[in-house]
PDB file of C-alpha atoms and ligand atoms in Angstrom:
ATOM      1  CA  MET Q   1     -18.537-104.782 -11.305  1.00  0.00           C
ATOM      2  CA  ALA Q   2     -15.668-107.178 -10.375  1.00  0.00           C
ATOM      3  CA  LEU Q   3     -13.020-106.134  -7.564  1.00  0.00           C
ATOM      4  CA  ARG Q   4      -9.649-105.946  -9.645  1.00  0.00           C
ATOM      5  CA  PHE Q   5      -6.389-107.351  -8.130  1.00  0.00           C
ATOM      6  CA  ASP Q   6      -3.199-106.284  -9.836  1.00  0.00           C
ATOM      7  CA  ILE Q   7      -0.324-108.042  -7.962  1.00  0.00           C
ATOM      8  CA  LEU Q   8       3.295-107.199  -8.871  1.00  0.00           C
ATOM      9  CA  THR Q   9       5.322-109.982  -8.028  1.00  0.00           C
ATOM     10  CA  LEU Q  10       8.670-112.024  -8.905  1.00  0.00           C
ATOM     11  CA  PHE Q  11       6.911-115.293  -8.204  1.00  0.00           C
ATOM     12  CA  PRO Q  12       3.531-115.250  -9.804  1.00  0.00           C
ATOM     13  CA  SER Q  13       3.200-118.955 -10.213  1.00  0.00           C
ATOM     14  CA  MET Q  14       3.267-119.043  -6.282  1.00  0.00           C
ATOM     15  CA  LEU Q  15       0.214-116.875  -6.285  1.00  0.00           C
ATOM     16  CA  ARG Q  16      -1.502-118.488  -9.224  1.00  0.00           C
ATOM     17  CA  ALA Q  17      -1.417-122.164  -7.444  1.00  0.00           C
ATOM     18  CA  VAL Q  18      -3.386-120.706  -4.421  1.00  0.00           C
ATOM     19  CA  LEU Q  19      -5.752-117.980  -6.497  1.00  0.00           C
ATOM     20  CA  SER Q  20      -7.191-120.977  -8.438  1.00  0.00           C
ATOM     21  CA  GLU Q  21      -8.395-123.190  -5.866  1.00  0.00           C
ATOM     22  CA  SER Q  22     -11.297-122.995  -3.336  1.00  0.00           C
ATOM     23  CA  ILE Q  23     -13.078-119.725  -2.453  1.00  0.00           C
ATOM     24  CA  PRO Q  24     -10.144-117.452  -4.393  1.00  0.00           C
ATOM     25  CA  ARG Q  25     -11.273-119.298  -7.198  1.00  0.00           C
ATOM     26  CA  ILE Q  26     -15.243-119.545  -6.705  1.00  0.00           C
ATOM     27  CA  ALA Q  27     -14.844-115.317  -6.441  1.00  0.00           C
ATOM     28  CA  GLU Q  28     -13.454-115.081  -9.915  1.00  0.00           C
ATOM     29  CA  GLU Q  29     -15.635-117.808 -11.355  1.00  0.00           C
ATOM     30  CA  LYS Q  30     -18.569-115.974 -10.061  1.00  0.00           C
ATOM     31  CA  GLY Q  31     -17.364-112.542 -11.388  1.00  0.00           C
ATOM     32  CA  ALA Q  32     -16.895-110.849  -8.183  1.00  0.00           C
ATOM     33  CA  VAL Q  33     -13.011-110.670  -8.786  1.00  0.00           C
ATOM     34  CA  GLU Q  34     -10.326-110.485 -11.376  1.00  0.00           C
ATOM     35  CA  TYR Q  35      -6.657-111.222 -10.574  1.00  0.00           C
ATOM     36  CA  HIS Q  36      -3.848-109.862 -12.968  1.00  0.00           C
ATOM     37  CA  LEU Q  37      -0.675-110.900 -12.174  1.00  0.00           C
ATOM     38  CA  HIS Q  38       2.472-108.975 -13.329  1.00  0.00           C
ATOM     39  CA  ASN Q  39       5.988-109.879 -12.849  1.00  0.00           C
ATOM     40  CA  PHE Q  40       8.099-106.898 -12.620  1.00  0.00           C
ATOM     41  CA  ARG Q  41      11.406-108.754 -13.726  1.00  0.00           C
ATOM     42  CA  ASP Q  42       9.954-108.529 -17.185  1.00  0.00           C
ATOM     43  CA  ASN Q  43      10.797-104.651 -17.184  1.00  0.00           C
ATOM     44  CA  ALA Q  44      14.184-105.089 -15.485  1.00  0.00           C
ATOM     45  CA  GLU Q  45      17.300-104.126 -18.191  1.00  0.00           C
ATOM     46  CA  GLY Q  46      19.896-106.179 -19.155  1.00  0.00           C
ATOM     47  CA  VAL Q  47      20.886-109.759 -19.991  1.00  0.00           C
ATOM     48  CA  HIS Q  48      20.266-110.886 -16.638  1.00  0.00           C
ATOM     49  CA  GLN Q  49      17.026-108.594 -16.013  1.00  0.00           C
ATOM     50  CA  ALA Q  50      18.417-108.220 -12.480  1.00  0.00           C
ATOM     51  CA  VAL Q  51      15.630-106.568 -10.240  1.00  0.00           C
ATOM     52  CA  ASP Q  52      18.043-106.249  -6.958  1.00  0.00           C
ATOM     53  CA  ASP Q  53      21.147-104.766  -6.374  1.00  0.00           C
ATOM     54  CA  ARG Q  54      23.814-104.160  -3.200  1.00  0.00           C
ATOM     55  CA  PRO Q  55      22.783-101.395  -0.693  1.00  0.00           C
ATOM     56  CA  TYR Q  56      24.447 -97.983  -0.465  1.00  0.00           C
ATOM     57  CA  GLY Q  57      26.346 -97.713   2.564  1.00  0.00           C
ATOM     58  CA  GLY Q  58      27.214-101.704   2.614  1.00  0.00           C
ATOM     59  CA  GLY Q  59      25.153-104.181   4.886  1.00  0.00           C
ATOM     60  CA  ALA Q  60      23.679-107.612   4.258  1.00  0.00           C
ATOM     61  CA  GLY Q  61      21.189-108.368   1.776  1.00  0.00           C
ATOM     62  CA  MET Q  62      20.123-107.103  -1.695  1.00  0.00           C
ATOM     63  CA  VAL Q  63      17.657-104.457  -2.265  1.00  0.00           C
ATOM     64  CA  LEU Q  64      14.826-104.101  -5.106  1.00  0.00           C
ATOM     65  CA  LYS Q  65      15.676-101.336  -7.504  1.00  0.00           C
ATOM     66  CA  PRO Q  66      13.354 -98.827  -8.434  1.00  0.00           C
ATOM     67  CA  GLU Q  67      13.407 -98.651 -12.133  1.00  0.00           C
ATOM     68  CA  PRO Q  68      11.368-102.000 -12.926  1.00  0.00           C
ATOM     69  CA  ILE Q  69       8.855-101.640 -10.369  1.00  0.00           C
ATOM     70  CA  PHE Q  70       8.201 -97.910 -11.282  1.00  0.00           C
ATOM     71  CA  LYS Q  71       8.003 -98.926 -14.899  1.00  0.00           C
ATOM     72  CA  THR Q  72       5.728-101.616 -14.192  1.00  0.00           C
ATOM     73  CA  ILE Q  73       3.222 -99.883 -11.945  1.00  0.00           C
ATOM     74  CA  ARG Q  74       2.980 -96.979 -14.885  1.00  0.00           C
ATOM     75  CA  GLN Q  75       1.988 -99.558 -17.187  1.00  0.00           C
ATOM     76  CA  VAL Q  76      -0.348-101.553 -15.188  1.00  0.00           C
ATOM     77  CA  GLN Q  77      -2.064 -98.743 -13.796  1.00  0.00           C
ATOM     78  CA  PRO Q  78      -3.561 -97.609 -16.940  1.00  0.00           C
ATOM     79  CA  LEU Q  79      -4.828-101.342 -18.043  1.00  0.00           C
ATOM     80  CA  ALA Q  80      -8.338-100.236 -16.142  1.00  0.00           C
ATOM     81  CA  GLU Q  81     -10.246 -97.261 -15.753  1.00  0.00           C
ATOM     82  CA  GLN Q  82     -10.517 -96.898 -12.236  1.00  0.00           C
ATOM     83  CA  PRO Q  83      -7.102 -96.081 -10.617  1.00  0.00           C
ATOM     84  CA  ALA Q  84      -5.838 -98.518  -8.198  1.00  0.00           C
ATOM     85  CA  HIS Q  85      -5.731 -98.275  -4.364  1.00  0.00           C
ATOM     86  CA  LEU Q  86      -1.853 -98.999  -3.744  1.00  0.00           C
ATOM     87  CA  VAL Q  87      -0.799-101.588  -1.224  1.00  0.00           C
ATOM     88  CA  LEU Q  88       2.768-101.710  -0.555  1.00  0.00           C
ATOM     89  CA  LEU Q  89       3.539-105.272   1.561  1.00  0.00           C
ATOM     90  CA  SER Q  90       5.924-104.488   4.090  1.00  0.00           C
ATOM     91  CA  PRO Q  91       6.493-105.667   7.987  1.00  0.00           C
ATOM     92  CA  GLN Q  92       6.793-101.652   8.486  1.00  0.00           C
ATOM     93  CA  GLY Q  93       3.024-101.012   7.434  1.00  0.00           C
ATOM     94  CA  ARG Q  94      -0.108-100.734   9.370  1.00  0.00           C
ATOM     95  CA  VAL Q  95      -1.258-104.179  10.786  1.00  0.00           C
ATOM     96  CA  PHE Q  96      -3.823-105.931   8.890  1.00  0.00           C
ATOM     97  CA  THR Q  97      -6.923-106.733  10.622  1.00  0.00           C
ATOM     98  CA  GLN Q  98     -10.534-108.113   9.594  1.00  0.00           C
ATOM     99  CA  GLY Q  99     -11.694-104.055   9.838  1.00  0.00           C
ATOM    100  CA  VAL Q 100      -8.817-103.438   7.222  1.00  0.00           C
ATOM    101  CA  ALA Q 101     -10.264-106.235   4.929  1.00  0.00           C
ATOM    102  CA  GLN Q 102     -13.452-104.704   5.166  1.00  0.00           C
ATOM    103  CA  GLU Q 103     -12.451-101.457   3.999  1.00  0.00           C
ATOM    104  CA  LEU Q 104     -10.303-102.717   1.162  1.00  0.00           C
ATOM    105  CA  ALA Q 105     -13.293-104.804   0.023  1.00  0.00           C
ATOM    106  CA  GLY Q 106     -14.915-101.488  -0.793  1.00  0.00           C
ATOM    107  CA  LYS Q 107     -12.374-100.351  -3.196  1.00  0.00           C
ATOM    108  CA  PRO Q 108     -13.142-100.981  -7.180  1.00  0.00           C
ATOM    109  CA  ARG Q 109      -9.459-101.679  -7.619  1.00  0.00           C
ATOM    110  CA  ILE Q 110      -6.256-102.847  -5.604  1.00  0.00           C
ATOM    111  CA  LEU Q 111      -2.677-103.089  -6.962  1.00  0.00           C
ATOM    112  CA  MET Q 112      -0.441-104.990  -4.281  1.00  0.00           C
ATOM    113  CA  LEU Q 113       3.501-105.039  -4.634  1.00  0.00           C
ATOM    114  CA  CYS Q 114       5.387-108.088  -3.255  1.00  0.00           C
ATOM    115  CA  GLY Q 115       8.905-107.307  -2.115  1.00  0.00           C
ATOM    116  CA  ARG Q 116      11.668-109.781  -1.546  1.00  0.00           C
ATOM    117  CA  TYR Q 117      15.240-109.453  -0.263  1.00  0.00           C
ATOM    118  CA  GLU Q 118      16.410-106.891   2.126  1.00  0.00           C
ATOM    119  CA  GLY Q 119      12.917-104.824   0.980  1.00  0.00           C
ATOM    120  CA  PHE Q 120      12.421-101.791  -1.377  1.00  0.00           C
ATOM    121  CA  ASP Q 121      14.545 -99.034  -2.488  1.00  0.00           C
ATOM    122  CA  GLU Q 122      13.067 -96.295  -0.349  1.00  0.00           C
ATOM    123  CA  ARG Q 123      12.357 -94.280  -3.171  1.00  0.00           C
ATOM    124  CA  ILE Q 124       9.884 -97.013  -4.273  1.00  0.00           C
ATOM    125  CA  ARG Q 125       8.116 -95.850  -0.887  1.00  0.00           C
ATOM    126  CA  GLN Q 126       8.326 -92.160  -2.002  1.00  0.00           C
ATOM    127  CA  GLY Q 127       7.286 -92.320  -5.456  1.00  0.00           C
ATOM    128  CA  PHE Q 128       3.709 -93.693  -4.818  1.00  0.00           C
ATOM    129  CA  GLU Q 129       0.761 -92.841  -2.460  1.00  0.00           C
ATOM    130  CA  TRP Q 130       1.185 -96.044  -0.886  1.00  0.00           C
ATOM    131  CA  ASP Q 131      -1.369 -97.847   1.962  1.00  0.00           C
ATOM    132  CA  GLU Q 132       1.667 -99.802   3.561  1.00  0.00           C
ATOM    133  CA  ILE Q 133       0.177-102.819   5.078  1.00  0.00           C
ATOM    134  CA  SER Q 134       2.024-105.553   7.229  1.00  0.00           C
ATOM    135  CA  ILE Q 135       0.164-109.020   8.306  1.00  0.00           C
ATOM    136  CA  GLY Q 136       1.719-109.365  11.582  1.00  0.00           C
ATOM    137  CA  ASP Q 137       4.994-108.546  13.321  1.00  0.00           C
ATOM    138  CA  TYR Q 138       7.370-111.000  11.814  1.00  0.00           C
ATOM    139  CA  VAL Q 139       9.390-111.192   8.679  1.00  0.00           C
ATOM    140  CA  LEU Q 140       8.521-113.258   5.609  1.00  0.00           C
ATOM    141  CA  SER Q 141      10.742-114.066   2.746  1.00  0.00           C
ATOM    142  CA  GLY Q 142       8.508-112.066   0.519  1.00  0.00           C
ATOM    143  CA  GLY Q 143       5.252-110.387  -0.078  1.00  0.00           C
ATOM    144  CA  GLU Q 144       3.491-113.359  -1.744  1.00  0.00           C
ATOM    145  CA  LEU Q 145       2.024-114.989   1.289  1.00  0.00           C
ATOM    146  CA  PRO Q 146       0.855-111.415   2.704  1.00  0.00           C
ATOM    147  CA  ALA Q 147      -0.939-110.801  -0.736  1.00  0.00           C
ATOM    148  CA  LEU Q 148      -2.453-113.881  -0.317  1.00  0.00           C
ATOM    149  CA  VAL Q 149      -3.639-113.669   3.059  1.00  0.00           C
ATOM    150  CA  ILE Q 150      -4.775-110.365   2.151  1.00  0.00           C
ATOM    151  CA  THR Q 151      -6.643-111.316  -0.901  1.00  0.00           C
ATOM    152  CA  ASP Q 152      -8.018-114.176   0.556  1.00  0.00           C
ATOM    153  CA  ALA Q 153      -9.717-112.145   3.737  1.00  0.00           C
ATOM    154  CA  ILE Q 154     -11.339-109.605   1.203  1.00  0.00           C
ATOM    155  CA  VAL Q 155     -12.456-112.011  -1.419  1.00  0.00           C
ATOM    156  CA  ARG Q 156     -14.784-113.889   1.361  1.00  0.00           C
ATOM    157  CA  LEU Q 157     -16.121-110.624   2.102  1.00  0.00           C
ATOM    158  CA  LEU Q 158     -17.707-109.786  -1.281  1.00  0.00           C
ATOM    159  CA  PRO Q 159     -21.445-110.394  -1.965  1.00  0.00           C
ATOM    160  CA  GLY Q 160     -22.306-113.594  -3.215  1.00  0.00           C
ATOM    161  CA  VAL Q 161     -18.980-115.242  -2.924  1.00  0.00           C
ATOM    162  CA  LEU Q 162     -19.538-117.333   0.081  1.00  0.00           C
ATOM    163  CA  GLY Q 163     -22.311-119.815  -0.178  1.00  0.00           C
ATOM    164  CA  ASP Q 164     -24.138-118.390   2.551  1.00  0.00           C
ATOM    165  CA  ASP Q 165     -23.632-114.499   2.853  1.00  0.00           C
ATOM    166  CA  ALA Q 166     -24.163-114.736   6.603  1.00  0.00           C
ATOM    167  CA  SER Q 167     -21.360-117.109   7.198  1.00  0.00           C
ATOM    168  CA  ALA Q 168     -18.683-114.295   6.652  1.00  0.00           C
ATOM    169  CA  GLU Q 169     -20.916-111.871   8.913  1.00  0.00           C
ATOM    170  CA  HIS Q 170     -20.752-113.948  11.868  1.00  0.00           C
ATOM    171  CA  ASP Q 171     -16.917-115.217  11.662  1.00  0.00           C
ATOM    172  CA  SER Q 172     -14.502-113.911  14.470  1.00  0.00           C
ATOM    173  CA  PHE Q 173     -14.478-110.280  14.536  1.00  0.00           C
ATOM    174  CA  GLY Q 174     -17.333-110.028  11.866  1.00  0.00           C
ATOM    175  CA  PRO Q 175     -20.208-107.512  12.556  1.00  0.00           C
ATOM    176  CA  GLY Q 176     -22.692-110.065  13.140  1.00  0.00           C
ATOM    177  CA  LEU Q 177     -21.360-111.126  16.336  1.00  0.00           C
ATOM    178  CA  GLU Q 178     -21.955-107.717  18.155  1.00  0.00           C
ATOM    179  CA  GLY Q 179     -18.544-106.321  17.941  1.00  0.00           C
ATOM    180  CA  ARG Q 180     -15.241-107.911  17.530  1.00  0.00           C
ATOM    181  CA  LEU Q 181     -16.033-111.052  19.262  1.00  0.00           C
ATOM    182  CA  LEU Q 182     -14.234-114.622  18.650  1.00  0.00           C
ATOM    183  CA  GLU Q 183     -16.748-116.947  16.848  1.00  0.00           C
ATOM    184  CA  TYR Q 184     -18.985-119.251  19.078  1.00  0.00           C
ATOM    185  CA  PRO Q 185     -18.209-123.059  19.150  1.00  0.00           C
ATOM    186  CA  HIS Q 186     -19.814-125.044  16.315  1.00  0.00           C
ATOM    187  CA  TYR Q 187     -20.851-128.777  16.021  1.00  0.00           C
ATOM    188  CA  THR Q 188     -22.222-131.303  13.523  1.00  0.00           C
ATOM    189  CA  ARG Q 189     -23.381-135.052  13.749  1.00  0.00           C
ATOM    190  CA  PRO Q 190     -22.882-137.233  15.272  1.00  0.00           C
ATOM    191  CA  VAL Q 191     -24.518-135.977  18.652  1.00  0.00           C
ATOM    192  CA  GLU Q 192     -22.127-138.179  20.898  1.00  0.00           C
ATOM    193  CA  PHE Q 193     -18.359-138.951  19.799  1.00  0.00           C
ATOM    194  CA  GLU Q 194     -16.105-140.518  22.528  1.00  0.00           C
ATOM    195  CA  GLY Q 195     -18.439-139.284  25.211  1.00  0.00           C
ATOM    196  CA  MET Q 196     -18.645-135.579  24.317  1.00  0.00           C
ATOM    197  CA  ARG Q 197     -22.123-134.374  23.246  1.00  0.00           C
ATOM    198  CA  VAL Q 198     -23.448-131.550  21.511  1.00  0.00           C
ATOM    199  CA  PRO Q 199     -25.145-128.947  23.689  1.00  0.00           C
ATOM    200  CA  GLU Q 200     -29.000-129.715  24.152  1.00  0.00           C
ATOM    201  CA  VAL Q 201     -29.773-126.030  23.125  1.00  0.00           C
ATOM    202  CA  LEU Q 202     -28.275-126.502  19.474  1.00  0.00           C
ATOM    203  CA  GLN Q 203     -30.574-129.569  19.264  1.00  0.00           C
ATOM    204  CA  SER Q 204     -33.840-127.547  20.575  1.00  0.00           C
ATOM    205  CA  GLY Q 205     -34.633-125.810  17.244  1.00  0.00           C
ATOM    206  CA  HIS Q 206     -35.365-122.824  19.549  1.00  0.00           C
ATOM    207  CA  HIS Q 207     -33.763-119.985  17.518  1.00  0.00           C
ATOM    208  CA  GLY Q 208     -34.072-117.305  20.026  1.00  0.00           C
ATOM    209  CA  GLU Q 209     -32.156-119.690  22.776  1.00  0.00           C
ATOM    210  CA  ILE Q 210     -29.669-120.664  20.249  1.00  0.00           C
ATOM    211  CA  ALA Q 211     -28.938-117.063  19.411  1.00  0.00           C
ATOM    212  CA  LYS Q 212     -28.607-116.522  23.110  1.00  0.00           C
ATOM    213  CA  TRP Q 213     -26.233-119.565  23.816  1.00  0.00           C
ATOM    214  CA  ARG Q 214     -24.141-118.346  20.799  1.00  0.00           C
ATOM    215  CA  LEU Q 215     -23.607-114.721  21.896  1.00  0.00           C
ATOM    216  CA  GLU Q 216     -22.955-115.883  25.463  1.00  0.00           C
ATOM    217  CA  GLN Q 217     -20.514-118.397  24.308  1.00  0.00           C
ATOM    218  CA  ALA Q 218     -18.695-116.017  21.992  1.00  0.00           C
ATOM    219  CA  ARG Q 219     -18.520-113.449  24.808  1.00  0.00           C
ATOM    220  CA  LYS Q 220     -16.816-116.083  27.098  1.00  0.00           C
ATOM    221  CA  LYS Q 221     -14.304-117.350  24.443  1.00  0.00           C
ATOM    222  CA  THR Q 222     -13.199-113.885  23.844  1.00  0.00           C
ATOM    223  CA  LYS Q 223     -13.175-112.912  27.456  1.00  0.00           C
ATOM    224  CA  GLU Q 224     -10.686-115.940  28.087  1.00  0.00           C
ATOM    225  CA  ARG Q 225      -8.322-115.430  24.932  1.00  0.00           C
ATOM    226  CA  ARG Q 226      -8.678-112.239  23.762  1.00  0.00           C
ATOM    227  CA  PRO Q 227     -10.021-109.694  26.421  1.00  0.00           C
ATOM    228  CA  GLU Q 228      -8.587-106.767  24.739  1.00  0.00           C
ATOM    229  CA  LEU Q 229     -10.952-107.346  22.146  1.00  0.00           C
ATOM    230  CA  LEU Q 230     -13.843-106.518  24.790  1.00  0.00           C
ATOM    231  CA  ASP Q 231     -12.225-103.322  25.957  1.00  0.00           C
ATOM    232  CA  GLU Q 232     -12.167-101.894  22.289  1.00  0.00           C
ATOM    233  CA  GLU Q 233     -15.964-102.094  22.086  1.00  0.00           C
TER     234      GLU Q 233
HETATM  235  N1  SAM W 301      14.439-106.032   5.565  1.00  0.00           N
HETATM  236  C1  SAM W 301      12.693-105.677   5.384  1.00  0.00           C
HETATM  237  C2  SAM W 301      12.368-105.010   6.926  1.00  0.00           C
HETATM  238  O1  SAM W 301      13.033-105.234   8.060  1.00  0.00           O
HETATM  239  O2  SAM W 301      11.371-104.500   6.956  1.00  0.00           O
HETATM  240  C3  SAM W 301      12.262-107.164   5.506  1.00  0.00           C
HETATM  241  C4  SAM W 301      12.098-107.648   4.001  1.00  0.00           C
HETATM  242  S1  SAM W 301      11.335-109.112   3.976  1.00  0.00           S
HETATM  243  C5  SAM W 301      12.473-110.232   4.215  1.00  0.00           C
HETATM  244  C6  SAM W 301      11.098-108.981   2.116  1.00  0.00           C
HETATM  245  C7  SAM W 301       9.695-108.673   1.749  1.00  0.00           C
HETATM  246  O3  SAM W 301       8.812-109.264   2.498  1.00  0.00           O
HETATM  247  C8  SAM W 301       9.268-107.323   2.395  1.00  0.00           C
HETATM  248  O4  SAM W 301       9.721-106.411   1.430  1.00  0.00           O
HETATM  249  C9  SAM W 301       7.605-107.342   2.171  1.00  0.00           C
HETATM  250  O5  SAM W 301       7.190-107.306   0.984  1.00  0.00           O
HETATM  251  C10 SAM W 301       7.588-108.836   2.677  1.00  0.00           C
HETATM  252  N2  SAM W 301       7.255-109.149   3.889  1.00  0.00           N
HETATM  253  C11 SAM W 301       7.861-109.704   4.720  1.00  0.00           C
HETATM  254  N3  SAM W 301       7.152-109.658   6.112  1.00  0.00           N
HETATM  255  C12 SAM W 301       5.843-109.108   5.854  1.00  0.00           C
HETATM  256  C13 SAM W 301       4.783-108.867   6.847  1.00  0.00           C
HETATM  257  N4  SAM W 301       4.900-108.987   8.227  1.00  0.00           N
HETATM  258  N5  SAM W 301       3.583-108.228   6.113  1.00  0.00           N
HETATM  259  C14 SAM W 301       3.718-107.962   4.885  1.00  0.00           C
HETATM  260  N6  SAM W 301       5.083-108.203   4.121  1.00  0.00           N
HETATM  261  C15 SAM W 301       6.334-109.008   4.570  1.00  0.00           C
END
């Protein structure tokens, strides 16, 4: 069954532009995922359909109002049989990693809420059981890019989406590399380019030796660049 994404955003065209290209599009064409975009401004009241308002207590910026978001979530949840796993995109959430992507790839349905402005009225946090996720310790202008980062990382893990299933497994942080290692170096033709040669072992056709070399290279690269990943094993 397809993994269903419901994404709540004020900028659906930002998401559509990316989801209709490359791997996210292929995933949809292969029936592995469905993308449903919902603009919560459609549920805002008044002539101006305001989704934000000034913060109580003063201070800079505007805050997303609870009513349109509550209404949209309550409309969207019953659109499919399975209740969605609710993801609140926020720099205050748990940090997104390949492990979190793998965990989410096992869900039948995911609803993501993209914030904007100064963020959410706190009652939006309180009103639902959220998995609050951050894509890193920096602040973006909205949740659309985080939603795309998370969606892209998930869909490439779904069975049958990538041409060769093993290519996700052997990616950096993937399970095929003996724990959380960075990926080994890749080469393609020509065999020599501006004096730089493809290592002999990769041309040997000896699968055992190639696998050994790749594992050594992955360990070496990880030790040089991200030694803390080796300590986590
Ligand atoms: N004032 C908020 C704070 O300090 O936590 C940040 C608001 S940010 C300008 C607007 C929205 O962008 C957030 O509500 C969230 O949805 C999204 N966002 C920004 N940075 C993010 C990150 N690192 N991870 C996930 N979402 C993020």
